[in-house]
mmCIF file of C-alpha atoms and ligand atoms in Angstrom:
data_model
loop_
_atom_site.group_PDB
_atom_site.id
_atom_site.type_symbol
_atom_site.label_atom_id
_atom_site.label_comp_id
_atom_site.label_asym_id
_atom_site.label_seq_id
_atom_site.Cartn_x
_atom_site.Cartn_y
_atom_site.Cartn_z
ATOM 1 C CA MET P 1 -48.630 -3.465 -16.075
ATOM 2 C CA SER P 2 -46.541 -5.142 -13.384
ATOM 3 C CA LYS P 3 -45.704 -3.121 -10.269
ATOM 4 C CA LYS P 4 -42.324 -1.444 -10.472
ATOM 5 C CA ASN P 5 -39.865 -1.544 -7.562
ATOM 6 C CA ILE P 6 -38.676 1.900 -6.533
ATOM 7 C CA TYR P 7 -35.088 1.913 -5.351
ATOM 8 C CA GLU P 8 -33.986 4.605 -2.908
ATOM 9 C CA PRO P 9 -30.576 6.263 -3.387
ATOM 10 C CA LEU P 10 -27.776 4.081 -2.004
ATOM 11 C CA ASP P 11 -26.659 4.803 1.511
ATOM 12 C CA MET P 12 -23.762 3.233 3.431
ATOM 13 C CA PRO P 13 -22.803 3.364 7.109
ATOM 14 C CA ARG P 14 -20.261 5.940 8.194
ATOM 15 C CA ARG P 15 -17.164 4.153 9.432
ATOM 16 C CA VAL P 16 -13.911 5.295 10.877
ATOM 17 C CA ILE P 17 -11.634 3.128 8.786
ATOM 18 C CA LEU P 18 -8.556 2.107 10.735
ATOM 19 C CA GLY P 19 -7.838 -1.176 9.045
ATOM 20 C CA PRO P 20 -5.035 -2.194 6.684
ATOM 21 C CA GLY P 21 -6.794 -0.452 3.756
ATOM 22 C CA PRO P 22 -8.782 0.993 2.231
ATOM 23 C CA SER P 23 -8.421 4.126 4.304
ATOM 24 C CA SER P 24 -10.783 7.105 4.106
ATOM 25 C CA ALA P 25 -10.764 9.159 0.923
ATOM 26 C CA ASN P 26 -10.226 12.903 1.142
ATOM 27 C CA PRO P 27 -13.440 14.810 0.245
ATOM 28 C CA ARG P 28 -11.517 16.780 -2.404
ATOM 29 C CA VAL P 29 -10.723 13.459 -4.099
ATOM 30 C CA LEU P 30 -14.379 12.405 -4.004
ATOM 31 C CA ARG P 31 -15.450 15.763 -5.423
ATOM 32 C CA ALA P 32 -12.968 15.467 -8.290
ATOM 33 C CA MET P 33 -14.364 12.033 -9.090
ATOM 34 C CA SER P 34 -17.796 13.530 -9.719
ATOM 35 C CA LEU P 35 -16.531 15.860 -12.483
ATOM 36 C CA PRO P 36 -18.002 15.336 -15.988
ATOM 37 C CA ILE P 37 -16.766 12.323 -17.908
ATOM 38 C CA VAL P 38 -14.634 13.087 -20.971
ATOM 39 C CA GLY P 39 -13.511 10.572 -23.574
ATOM 40 C CA TYR P 40 -10.349 8.625 -22.816
ATOM 41 C CA LEU P 41 -8.924 9.935 -26.133
ATOM 42 C CA ASP P 42 -9.981 13.553 -25.545
ATOM 43 C CA PRO P 43 -7.024 15.976 -25.805
ATOM 44 C CA ALA P 44 -8.014 17.435 -22.408
ATOM 45 C CA PHE P 45 -7.725 13.963 -20.923
ATOM 46 C CA PHE P 46 -4.304 13.412 -22.543
ATOM 47 C CA ASP P 47 -3.207 16.639 -20.930
ATOM 48 C CA LEU P 48 -4.454 15.336 -17.566
ATOM 49 C CA LEU P 49 -2.607 12.005 -18.038
ATOM 50 C CA GLU P 50 0.657 13.846 -18.636
ATOM 51 C CA LYS P 51 0.124 16.014 -15.567
ATOM 52 C CA VAL P 52 -0.757 13.025 -13.353
ATOM 53 C CA SER P 53 2.291 11.164 -14.649
ATOM 54 C CA GLY P 54 4.491 14.132 -13.690
ATOM 55 C CA MET P 55 2.919 14.350 -10.234
ATOM 56 C CA LEU P 56 3.407 10.632 -9.666
ATOM 57 C CA ASN P 57 7.052 11.080 -10.702
ATOM 58 C CA GLU P 58 7.382 13.553 -7.832
ATOM 59 C CA ILE P 59 5.766 11.125 -5.390
ATOM 60 C CA PHE P 60 7.833 8.108 -6.459
ATOM 61 C CA LEU P 61 10.885 10.409 -6.653
ATOM 62 C CA THR P 62 11.767 9.408 -10.174
ATOM 63 C CA ASN P 63 12.650 11.083 -13.468
ATOM 64 C CA GLN P 64 11.746 7.953 -15.393
ATOM 65 C CA MET P 65 8.125 6.734 -15.957
ATOM 66 C CA SER P 66 5.108 6.911 -13.667
ATOM 67 C CA PHE P 67 1.550 6.068 -14.664
ATOM 68 C CA ALA P 68 -1.315 3.926 -13.376
ATOM 69 C CA VAL P 69 -2.686 0.458 -14.060
ATOM 70 C CA ALA P 70 -6.499 0.166 -14.079
ATOM 71 C CA GLY P 71 -7.341 -2.132 -11.187
ATOM 72 C CA SER P 72 -6.367 -2.457 -7.540
ATOM 73 C CA GLY P 73 -2.839 -3.017 -6.219
ATOM 74 C CA SER P 74 -2.982 -6.663 -7.269
ATOM 75 C CA ALA P 75 -3.357 -5.514 -10.897
ATOM 76 C CA GLY P 76 -0.096 -3.593 -10.531
ATOM 77 C CA MET P 77 1.452 -6.753 -9.064
ATOM 78 C CA GLU P 78 0.250 -8.964 -11.904
ATOM 79 C CA ALA P 79 1.241 -6.362 -14.542
ATOM 80 C CA GLY P 80 4.815 -6.446 -13.215
ATOM 81 C CA LEU P 81 5.023 -10.221 -13.118
ATOM 82 C CA VAL P 82 3.537 -10.721 -16.596
ATOM 83 C CA SER P 83 5.651 -7.966 -18.167
ATOM 84 C CA LEU P 84 9.051 -8.341 -16.509
ATOM 85 C CA ALA P 85 9.684 -12.067 -16.933
ATOM 86 C CA GLU P 86 8.879 -14.726 -19.520
ATOM 87 C CA PRO P 87 7.475 -18.185 -18.806
ATOM 88 C CA GLY P 88 10.312 -20.434 -17.586
ATOM 89 C CA ASP P 89 12.447 -17.493 -16.410
ATOM 90 C CA LYS P 90 13.963 -17.784 -12.968
ATOM 91 C CA VAL P 91 12.359 -15.347 -10.546
ATOM 92 C CA ILE P 92 13.346 -14.994 -6.865
ATOM 93 C CA ILE P 93 10.516 -13.947 -4.557
ATOM 94 C CA CYS P 94 11.532 -12.917 -1.035
ATOM 95 C CA SER P 95 8.644 -13.982 1.143
ATOM 96 C CA TYR P 96 7.915 -12.757 4.648
ATOM 97 C CA GLY P 97 4.155 -12.310 4.642
ATOM 98 C CA TYR P 98 0.765 -12.897 3.072
ATOM 99 C CA PHE P 99 1.209 -10.543 0.107
ATOM 100 C CA CYS P 100 4.621 -12.026 -0.744
ATOM 101 C CA GLU P 101 2.835 -15.385 -0.898
ATOM 102 C CA ARG P 102 0.308 -13.841 -3.298
ATOM 103 C CA GLN P 103 3.198 -12.857 -5.584
ATOM 104 C CA ILE P 104 4.378 -16.478 -5.511
ATOM 105 C CA ILE P 105 0.887 -17.769 -6.432
ATOM 106 C CA MET P 106 0.613 -15.328 -9.333
ATOM 107 C CA ALA P 107 4.136 -16.000 -10.599
ATOM 108 C CA LYS P 108 3.510 -19.759 -10.618
ATOM 109 C CA ARG P 109 0.247 -19.308 -12.556
ATOM 110 C CA LEU P 110 2.203 -17.328 -15.145
ATOM 111 C CA GLY P 111 4.602 -20.251 -15.594
ATOM 112 C CA LEU P 112 7.620 -18.471 -14.092
ATOM 113 C CA ASN P 113 10.318 -20.585 -12.499
ATOM 114 C CA VAL P 114 9.846 -19.339 -8.936
ATOM 115 C CA ILE P 115 12.591 -19.609 -6.320
ATOM 116 C CA PRO P 116 10.929 -18.555 -3.070
ATOM 117 C CA ILE P 117 13.087 -17.357 -0.173
ATOM 118 C CA ARG P 118 10.884 -17.765 2.883
ATOM 119 C CA THR P 119 11.937 -16.007 6.080
ATOM 120 C CA GLU P 120 10.218 -15.469 9.423
ATOM 121 C CA TRP P 121 6.976 -13.453 9.429
ATOM 122 C CA GLY P 122 7.153 -10.346 11.603
ATOM 123 C CA LYS P 123 10.883 -9.656 11.017
ATOM 124 C CA SER P 124 12.326 -7.361 8.347
ATOM 125 C CA PHE P 125 14.011 -9.307 5.582
ATOM 126 C CA ASP P 126 17.786 -9.796 5.864
ATOM 127 C CA PRO P 127 19.345 -8.876 2.464
ATOM 128 C CA GLN P 128 22.243 -11.274 3.123
ATOM 129 C CA VAL P 129 19.826 -14.168 2.481
ATOM 130 C CA LEU P 130 19.109 -12.754 -0.973
ATOM 131 C CA LEU P 131 22.826 -12.385 -1.646
ATOM 132 C CA ASP P 132 23.475 -16.017 -0.663
ATOM 133 C CA THR P 133 20.595 -17.276 -2.810
ATOM 134 C CA LEU P 134 21.639 -15.270 -5.856
ATOM 135 C CA LYS P 135 25.138 -16.774 -5.604
ATOM 136 C CA SER P 136 23.641 -20.148 -6.420
ATOM 137 C CA HIS P 137 21.075 -18.775 -8.936
ATOM 138 C CA THR P 138 23.133 -16.420 -11.058
ATOM 139 C CA ASP P 139 20.719 -16.839 -14.003
ATOM 140 C CA THR P 140 17.870 -15.086 -12.096
ATOM 141 C CA LYS P 141 15.992 -12.615 -14.300
ATOM 142 C CA LEU P 142 13.868 -10.848 -11.728
ATOM 143 C CA VAL P 143 13.839 -10.396 -7.933
ATOM 144 C CA LEU P 144 10.787 -9.348 -5.916
ATOM 145 C CA GLY P 145 10.612 -7.903 -2.407
ATOM 146 C CA ILE P 146 7.802 -6.038 -0.681
ATOM 147 C CA HIS P 147 8.637 -2.680 0.916
ATOM 148 C CA ALA P 148 5.797 -2.532 3.479
ATOM 149 C CA GLU P 149 4.314 -5.994 4.260
ATOM 150 C CA THR P 150 0.833 -5.088 5.467
ATOM 151 C CA SER P 151 0.073 -8.551 6.829
ATOM 152 C CA THR P 152 2.923 -8.389 9.348
ATOM 153 C CA GLY P 153 3.445 -4.630 9.685
ATOM 154 C CA THR P 154 7.123 -4.707 8.686
ATOM 155 C CA ILE P 155 9.237 -2.326 6.618
ATOM 156 C CA ASN P 156 11.894 -4.010 4.480
ATOM 157 C CA PRO P 157 15.286 -2.944 3.077
ATOM 158 C CA ILE P 158 14.385 -2.728 -0.603
ATOM 159 C CA LYS P 159 17.245 -0.340 -1.357
ATOM 160 C CA GLU P 160 19.770 -3.023 -0.381
ATOM 161 C CA MET P 161 17.727 -5.742 -2.091
ATOM 162 C CA ALA P 162 17.660 -3.746 -5.352
ATOM 163 C CA LYS P 163 21.426 -3.220 -5.222
ATOM 164 C CA ILE P 164 22.155 -6.906 -4.665
ATOM 165 C CA SER P 165 19.760 -7.871 -7.481
ATOM 166 C CA HIS P 166 21.510 -5.520 -9.905
ATOM 167 C CA ASP P 167 24.937 -6.841 -8.908
ATOM 168 C CA PHE P 168 23.750 -10.186 -10.287
ATOM 169 C CA GLY P 169 22.194 -8.655 -13.418
ATOM 170 C CA SER P 170 18.552 -9.152 -12.326
ATOM 171 C CA LEU P 171 15.729 -6.628 -12.478
ATOM 172 C CA PHE P 172 14.205 -5.641 -9.127
ATOM 173 C CA MET P 173 10.457 -5.204 -8.635
ATOM 174 C CA THR P 174 8.830 -4.044 -5.426
ATOM 175 C CA ASP P 175 5.413 -3.605 -3.845
ATOM 176 C CA VAL P 176 4.807 -0.162 -2.363
ATOM 177 C CA VAL P 177 1.040 -0.571 -1.949
ATOM 178 C CA THR P 178 1.150 0.423 1.712
ATOM 179 C CA SER P 179 4.324 2.520 1.729
ATOM 180 C CA LEU P 180 3.809 5.068 -1.080
ATOM 181 C CA ALA P 181 3.206 8.522 0.448
ATOM 182 C CA GLY P 182 3.461 7.080 3.971
ATOM 183 C CA SER P 183 7.133 6.024 4.268
ATOM 184 C CA GLU P 184 10.336 7.145 2.619
ATOM 185 C CA LEU P 185 10.604 5.702 -0.874
ATOM 186 C CA GLN P 186 13.139 6.856 -3.471
ATOM 187 C CA PHE P 187 12.598 5.076 -6.766
ATOM 188 C CA ASP P 188 15.588 6.464 -8.699
ATOM 189 C CA GLU P 189 18.021 6.781 -5.816
ATOM 190 C CA TRP P 190 17.336 3.185 -4.747
ATOM 191 C CA GLU P 191 17.537 1.972 -8.371
ATOM 192 C CA ILE P 192 14.211 0.181 -8.470
ATOM 193 C CA ASP P 193 13.014 -1.158 -11.821
ATOM 194 C CA TYR P 194 9.314 -1.411 -11.148
ATOM 195 C CA ALA P 195 7.160 -0.429 -8.169
ATOM 196 C CA TYR P 196 3.379 -0.729 -7.919
ATOM 197 C CA SER P 197 1.072 0.811 -5.367
ATOM 198 C CA GLY P 198 -2.628 1.255 -4.588
ATOM 199 C CA SER P 199 -4.751 4.389 -4.471
ATOM 200 C CA GLN P 200 -6.578 3.395 -1.277
ATOM 201 C CA LYS P 201 -3.932 3.631 1.428
ATOM 202 C CA CYS P 202 -1.592 6.530 2.162
ATOM 203 C CA LEU P 203 -2.694 8.359 -1.004
ATOM 204 C CA ALA P 204 -6.221 8.750 0.438
ATOM 205 C CA ALA P 205 -8.235 7.912 -2.686
ATOM 206 C CA PRO P 206 -10.798 5.113 -3.142
ATOM 207 C CA PRO P 207 -9.547 1.641 -4.147
ATOM 208 C CA GLY P 208 -9.432 0.748 -7.825
ATOM 209 C CA ILE P 209 -6.303 2.151 -9.443
ATOM 210 C CA SER P 210 -2.667 1.167 -9.106
ATOM 211 C CA PRO P 211 -0.066 3.942 -9.511
ATOM 212 C CA VAL P 212 3.232 2.497 -10.740
ATOM 213 C CA ALA P 213 6.773 3.615 -11.606
ATOM 214 C CA MET P 214 9.023 1.877 -14.119
ATOM 215 C CA SER P 215 12.681 2.277 -15.079
ATOM 216 C CA THR P 216 13.887 2.838 -18.638
ATOM 217 C CA LYS P 217 15.777 -0.445 -18.268
ATOM 218 C CA ALA P 218 12.547 -2.291 -17.467
ATOM 219 C CA LEU P 219 10.778 -0.761 -20.483
ATOM 220 C CA GLU P 220 13.677 -1.760 -22.743
ATOM 221 C CA TYR P 221 13.453 -5.281 -21.353
ATOM 222 C CA ILE P 222 9.711 -5.518 -22.196
ATOM 223 C CA ARG P 223 10.233 -4.114 -25.695
ATOM 224 C CA ASN P 224 12.993 -6.634 -26.432
ATOM 225 C CA ARG P 225 11.741 -9.796 -24.734
ATOM 226 C CA LYS P 226 11.460 -12.935 -26.870
ATOM 227 C CA THR P 227 7.711 -13.517 -26.342
ATOM 228 C CA LEU P 228 4.955 -10.968 -25.813
ATOM 229 C CA PRO P 229 3.526 -10.756 -22.276
ATOM 230 C CA SER P 230 0.645 -13.243 -22.071
ATOM 231 C CA SER P 231 -1.729 -10.487 -20.887
ATOM 232 C CA TRP P 232 -2.542 -7.731 -23.391
ATOM 233 C CA TYR P 233 -4.457 -5.752 -20.776
ATOM 234 C CA LEU P 234 -1.594 -5.742 -18.239
ATOM 235 C CA ASP P 235 1.315 -5.284 -20.664
ATOM 236 C CA LEU P 236 3.145 -2.367 -19.013
ATOM 237 C CA SER P 237 4.674 -1.192 -22.296
ATOM 238 C CA LEU P 238 1.204 -0.813 -23.877
ATOM 239 C CA ILE P 239 -0.143 1.001 -20.823
ATOM 240 C CA TRP P 240 2.852 3.342 -20.928
ATOM 241 C CA ASP P 241 2.283 3.901 -24.686
ATOM 242 C CA TYR P 242 -1.162 5.217 -23.808
ATOM 243 C CA TRP P 243 -0.016 7.430 -20.895
ATOM 244 C CA SER P 244 3.076 8.826 -22.632
ATOM 245 C CA GLU P 245 3.077 11.522 -25.304
ATOM 246 C CA ASN P 246 1.968 9.391 -28.277
ATOM 247 C CA HIS P 247 -1.199 8.351 -26.386
ATOM 248 C CA ILE P 248 -1.689 5.154 -28.366
ATOM 249 C CA ALA P 249 -5.185 3.820 -27.631
ATOM 250 C CA HIS P 250 -5.389 0.928 -25.214
ATOM 251 C CA HIS P 251 -8.412 -0.066 -23.079
ATOM 252 C CA THR P 252 -10.894 2.620 -22.007
ATOM 253 C CA ALA P 253 -9.191 4.348 -19.099
ATOM 254 C CA PRO P 254 -11.052 4.601 -15.737
ATOM 255 C CA VAL P 255 -11.590 8.326 -16.253
ATOM 256 C CA SER P 256 -13.108 9.186 -12.852
ATOM 257 C CA MET P 257 -10.498 7.146 -10.967
ATOM 258 C CA ILE P 258 -7.791 9.134 -12.747
ATOM 259 C CA TYR P 259 -9.504 12.390 -11.702
ATOM 260 C CA GLY P 260 -9.416 11.073 -8.134
ATOM 261 C CA LEU P 261 -5.784 10.028 -8.421
ATOM 262 C CA ARG P 262 -4.883 13.509 -9.702
ATOM 263 C CA GLU P 263 -6.515 15.093 -6.693
ATOM 264 C CA ALA P 264 -4.916 12.650 -4.259
ATOM 265 C CA ALA P 265 -1.507 13.328 -5.814
ATOM 266 C CA ALA P 266 -2.121 17.083 -5.595
ATOM 267 C CA LEU P 267 -3.010 16.829 -1.904
ATOM 268 C CA THR P 268 0.079 14.709 -1.226
ATOM 269 C CA LEU P 269 2.376 17.172 -2.960
ATOM 270 C CA ASN P 270 0.699 20.190 -1.344
ATOM 271 C CA GLU P 271 1.333 18.651 2.066
ATOM 272 C CA GLY P 272 4.909 17.767 1.106
ATOM 273 C CA LEU P 273 6.278 14.234 0.858
ATOM 274 C CA PHE P 274 8.563 14.536 3.852
ATOM 275 C CA GLU P 275 5.812 16.165 5.937
ATOM 276 C CA ARG P 276 3.432 13.344 5.012
ATOM 277 C CA TRP P 277 5.959 10.671 6.035
ATOM 278 C CA GLU P 278 6.410 12.595 9.317
ATOM 279 C CA ARG P 279 2.641 12.778 9.909
ATOM 280 C CA HIS P 280 2.488 8.974 9.709
ATOM 281 C CA LYS P 281 5.388 8.721 12.192
ATOM 282 C CA VAL P 282 3.965 11.130 14.752
ATOM 283 C CA ASN P 283 0.488 9.553 14.783
ATOM 284 C CA ALA P 284 1.960 6.052 15.023
ATOM 285 C CA SER P 285 4.036 7.061 18.023
ATOM 286 C CA ALA P 286 0.978 8.543 19.792
ATOM 287 C CA LEU P 287 -1.028 5.381 19.083
ATOM 288 C CA ARG P 288 1.770 3.214 20.475
ATOM 289 C CA ALA P 289 2.075 5.328 23.610
ATOM 290 C CA GLY P 290 -1.641 4.738 24.187
ATOM 291 C CA LEU P 291 -1.419 1.005 23.481
ATOM 292 C CA LYS P 292 1.453 0.738 25.942
ATOM 293 C CA ALA P 293 -0.707 2.383 28.605
ATOM 294 C CA LEU P 294 -3.285 -0.338 27.895
ATOM 295 C CA ASN P 295 -0.587 -2.993 28.474
ATOM 296 C CA LEU P 296 -0.990 -4.231 24.926
ATOM 297 C CA ASP P 297 2.015 -5.923 23.424
ATOM 298 C CA LEU P 298 3.352 -5.162 19.919
ATOM 299 C CA PRO P 299 5.012 -8.187 18.308
ATOM 300 C CA ILE P 300 7.103 -6.257 15.770
ATOM 301 C CA SER P 301 10.359 -4.732 17.008
ATOM 302 C CA LYS P 302 10.826 -0.953 16.865
ATOM 303 C CA SER P 303 13.348 -1.076 14.042
ATOM 304 C CA ASP P 304 11.246 -3.372 11.853
ATOM 305 C CA ARG P 305 7.802 -1.862 12.243
ATOM 306 C CA LEU P 306 5.757 0.299 9.914
ATOM 307 C CA ASP P 307 4.290 3.635 10.945
ATOM 308 C CA GLN P 308 1.104 3.324 8.929
ATOM 309 C CA LEU P 309 0.128 -0.065 10.364
ATOM 310 C CA THR P 310 0.505 -1.329 13.911
ATOM 311 C CA VAL P 311 0.143 -5.009 14.763
ATOM 312 C CA ILE P 312 -1.082 -5.764 18.287
ATOM 313 C CA ASN P 313 -0.913 -9.126 20.057
ATOM 314 C CA LEU P 314 -4.269 -10.170 21.451
ATOM 315 C CA PRO P 315 -4.209 -10.875 25.197
ATOM 316 C CA LYS P 316 -5.171 -14.525 25.788
ATOM 317 C CA ASP P 317 -8.686 -13.814 27.085
ATOM 318 C CA ILE P 318 -9.653 -11.727 24.091
ATOM 319 C CA ASP P 319 -11.250 -13.357 21.090
ATOM 320 C CA ASP P 320 -10.304 -11.695 17.815
ATOM 321 C CA VAL P 321 -13.738 -11.833 16.144
ATOM 322 C CA LYS P 322 -15.595 -10.674 19.258
ATOM 323 C CA LEU P 323 -13.201 -7.782 19.796
ATOM 324 C CA ARG P 324 -13.450 -6.541 16.231
ATOM 325 C CA SER P 325 -17.247 -6.804 16.186
ATOM 326 C CA LYS P 326 -17.557 -4.871 19.445
ATOM 327 C CA ILE P 327 -15.292 -2.152 18.025
ATOM 328 C CA LEU P 328 -17.421 -1.997 14.884
ATOM 329 C CA GLU P 329 -20.823 -2.209 16.565
ATOM 330 C CA GLN P 330 -20.136 0.139 19.478
ATOM 331 C CA TYR P 331 -17.843 2.668 17.767
ATOM 332 C CA SER P 332 -18.299 2.099 14.009
ATOM 333 C CA ILE P 333 -14.519 1.684 13.731
ATOM 334 C CA GLU P 334 -13.003 -0.873 11.363
ATOM 335 C CA VAL P 335 -9.715 -2.457 12.431
ATOM 336 C CA GLY P 336 -7.953 -5.310 10.631
ATOM 337 C CA ARG P 337 -7.718 -8.985 11.483
ATOM 338 C CA GLY P 338 -4.566 -11.102 11.377
ATOM 339 C CA LEU P 339 -3.755 -12.837 8.094
ATOM 340 C CA GLY P 340 -1.987 -16.129 7.431
ATOM 341 C CA ASP P 341 0.369 -17.077 10.299
ATOM 342 C CA PHE P 342 -1.052 -14.144 12.311
ATOM 343 C CA ALA P 343 -4.748 -15.114 11.938
ATOM 344 C CA GLY P 344 -6.593 -15.065 15.282
ATOM 345 C CA LYS P 345 -3.483 -13.876 17.153
ATOM 346 C CA VAL P 346 -3.408 -10.159 16.402
ATOM 347 C CA ILE P 347 -5.413 -7.162 15.300
ATOM 348 C CA ARG P 348 -3.995 -4.544 12.977
ATOM 349 C CA ILE P 349 -4.635 -0.813 13.276
ATOM 350 C CA GLY P 350 -3.951 1.199 10.156
ATOM 351 C CA LEU P 351 -3.308 4.928 10.219
ATOM 352 C CA MET P 352 -3.007 5.713 6.551
ATOM 353 C CA GLY P 353 -3.519 8.860 4.499
ATOM 354 C CA GLU P 354 -6.837 10.456 5.373
ATOM 355 C CA SER P 355 -7.327 8.089 8.316
ATOM 356 C CA CYS P 356 -4.035 9.177 9.888
ATOM 357 C CA TYR P 357 -5.037 12.081 12.150
ATOM 358 C CA PRO P 358 -5.069 12.562 15.943
ATOM 359 C CA PRO P 359 -8.889 12.386 16.392
ATOM 360 C CA ASN P 360 -8.840 8.834 15.041
ATOM 361 C CA VAL P 361 -5.939 7.849 17.303
ATOM 362 C CA LEU P 362 -7.682 9.203 20.382
ATOM 363 C CA TYR P 363 -10.997 7.623 19.342
ATOM 364 C CA ILE P 364 -9.655 4.091 18.825
ATOM 365 C CA LEU P 365 -7.770 4.310 22.137
ATOM 366 C CA GLN P 366 -10.967 5.422 23.866
ATOM 367 C CA ALA P 367 -12.821 2.518 22.230
ATOM 368 C CA LEU P 368 -10.203 -0.022 23.369
ATOM 369 C CA GLU P 369 -10.197 1.473 26.842
ATOM 370 C CA ASN P 370 -13.953 0.898 27.105
ATOM 371 C CA ILE P 371 -14.112 -2.472 25.353
ATOM 372 C CA ILE P 372 -11.166 -4.347 26.893
ATOM 373 C CA PRO P 373 -12.800 -4.387 30.377
ATOM 374 C CA GLN P 374 -15.806 -6.074 28.721
ATOM 375 C CA PHE P 375 -13.538 -9.138 28.426
ATOM 376 C CA GLY P 376 -12.897 -9.104 32.174
ATOM 377 C CA ILE P 377 -9.473 -7.438 31.883
ATOM 378 C CA GLU P 378 -8.843 -4.521 34.245
ATOM 379 C CA ILE P 379 -7.226 -1.356 32.947
ATOM 380 C CA SER P 380 -6.921 2.172 34.316
ATOM 381 C CA GLU P 381 -9.350 4.354 32.431
ATOM 382 C CA GLY P 382 -8.157 7.564 30.840
ATOM 383 C CA ASN P 383 -4.527 6.457 30.765
ATOM 384 C CA ALA P 384 -4.346 5.561 27.092
ATOM 385 C CA VAL P 385 -5.826 8.774 25.758
ATOM 386 C CA ASN P 386 -3.647 10.792 28.141
ATOM 387 C CA ALA P 387 -0.516 8.892 27.135
ATOM 388 C CA ALA P 388 -1.253 9.555 23.445
ATOM 389 C CA SER P 389 -1.951 13.254 24.123
ATOM 390 C CA ASP P 390 1.350 13.546 26.021
ATOM 391 C CA GLU P 391 3.161 11.938 23.112
ATOM 392 C CA TYR P 392 1.598 14.455 20.710
ATOM 393 C CA SER P 393 2.731 17.294 22.985
ATOM 394 C CA LYS P 394 6.262 15.877 23.054
ATOM 395 C CA ASN P 395 6.223 15.982 19.259
ATOM 396 C CA GLY P 396 5.049 19.591 19.268
ATOM 397 C CA ILE P 397 1.489 18.819 18.096
ATOM 398 C CA LYS P 398 -0.826 21.324 19.716
ATOM 399 C CA LYS P 399 -3.715 21.298 17.254
ATOM 400 C CA PHE P 400 -5.441 17.976 16.822
ATOM 401 C CA TYR P 401 -6.956 18.638 13.416
ATOM 402 C CA GLU P 402 -6.044 20.949 10.545
HETATM 403 C C1 PLP V 501 1.413 -5.039 0.614
HETATM 404 C C2 PLP V 501 0.197 -5.256 -0.238
HETATM 405 N N1 PLP V 501 0.347 -5.718 -1.469
HETATM 406 C C3 PLP V 501 -0.696 -5.966 -2.258
HETATM 407 C C4 PLP V 501 -1.978 -5.717 -1.841
HETATM 408 C C5 PLP V 501 -3.110 -5.999 -2.744
HETATM 409 O O1 PLP V 501 -3.716 -4.796 -3.117
HETATM 410 P P1 PLP V 501 -5.244 -4.763 -3.573
HETATM 411 O O2 PLP V 501 -6.051 -5.321 -2.481
HETATM 412 O O3 PLP V 501 -5.449 -3.277 -3.782
HETATM 413 O O4 PLP V 501 -5.339 -5.539 -4.813
HETATM 414 C C6 PLP V 501 -2.202 -5.232 -0.558
HETATM 415 C C7 PLP V 501 -3.559 -4.992 -0.066
HETATM 416 O O5 PLP V 501 -3.825 -4.705 1.063
HETATM 417 C C8 PLP V 501 -1.075 -5.007 0.273
HETATM 418 O O6 PLP V 501 -1.230 -4.523 1.513
#
């Protein structure tokens, strides 16, 4: 008999994940994911789907439809594009970052007639540009705009963009992969037709499932379109038919991911939506106070920047790859690199969901304080951590971990 290899149980390094996502998963989420598997057509699982849908409604702030697409945030993106427009339809994509460009690539592959509106990276989108474009493309079927552009760290005025789109009779689809549960988002109030997110950012679950919300108008559109969506798997009306009360069989649902999503939604609602948005704000302001003390420059203006992701300009003597590997090797902290136009020029620090707590803020500041001098740049030690602690005190934070 040949000799058998014995494989030890898998082990992975412990990281402090402060990149653009995934962020850490809450232990309660991981525990829920180890519960026994039930069938995806088991009545107990149908009951869970209905409960998760209701909880997601509370998080998206909608009374319409919330459910989840099996796959990462990009699956939610592709599901929207394949379901909400037909080949040849005119689709406006507002582009101000790397993930907007991904939407353009996908839309072109699906044969949509894409009208890109490209504006400067690192600045929030100006809705007036959409208004002007729609005036000369009144036959537009669908408009896309990303709420939180993770590549540039900007927040964008999707409420205004949705309103303008509707004034011209177009549907409005948005990406809330980085914003859901981390920034204010009001699906019904802002009259959004479709929003997709990811489990791995401010919701604090592992990557792999895309929570989405859809308007009744969008569902009616899919049910009445001339041709069927070219993807059966990502047809939002079929996915909704499975999640909603008739529970019509579709693909085998990712049972354990849905357990995890339930737990992540429960934790979000237990904390309170507003309180969670505030937590992201307070930690971002402490991080920025510390970065300022390190003389690091933030390229995104105050009014345009996200709380859950801070973009930092690299001083000219600091090499991006070397800096990130020192941070990883010496502190086991992951931070993000620049993408697209920002590649090599910035690093990105994410404070999302389970990663967004004071110990992580103080730890990354301590790491930067120790590592920056290794590039021959002088800084005053202890200033960054003190500046962040002072900022926490100003915001009434006395306890650094709950
Ligand atoms: C704004 C935005 N959209 C889309 C995506 C793609 O999501 P995923 O990597 O989960 O497919 C990301 C991922 O970071 C993102 O930040």
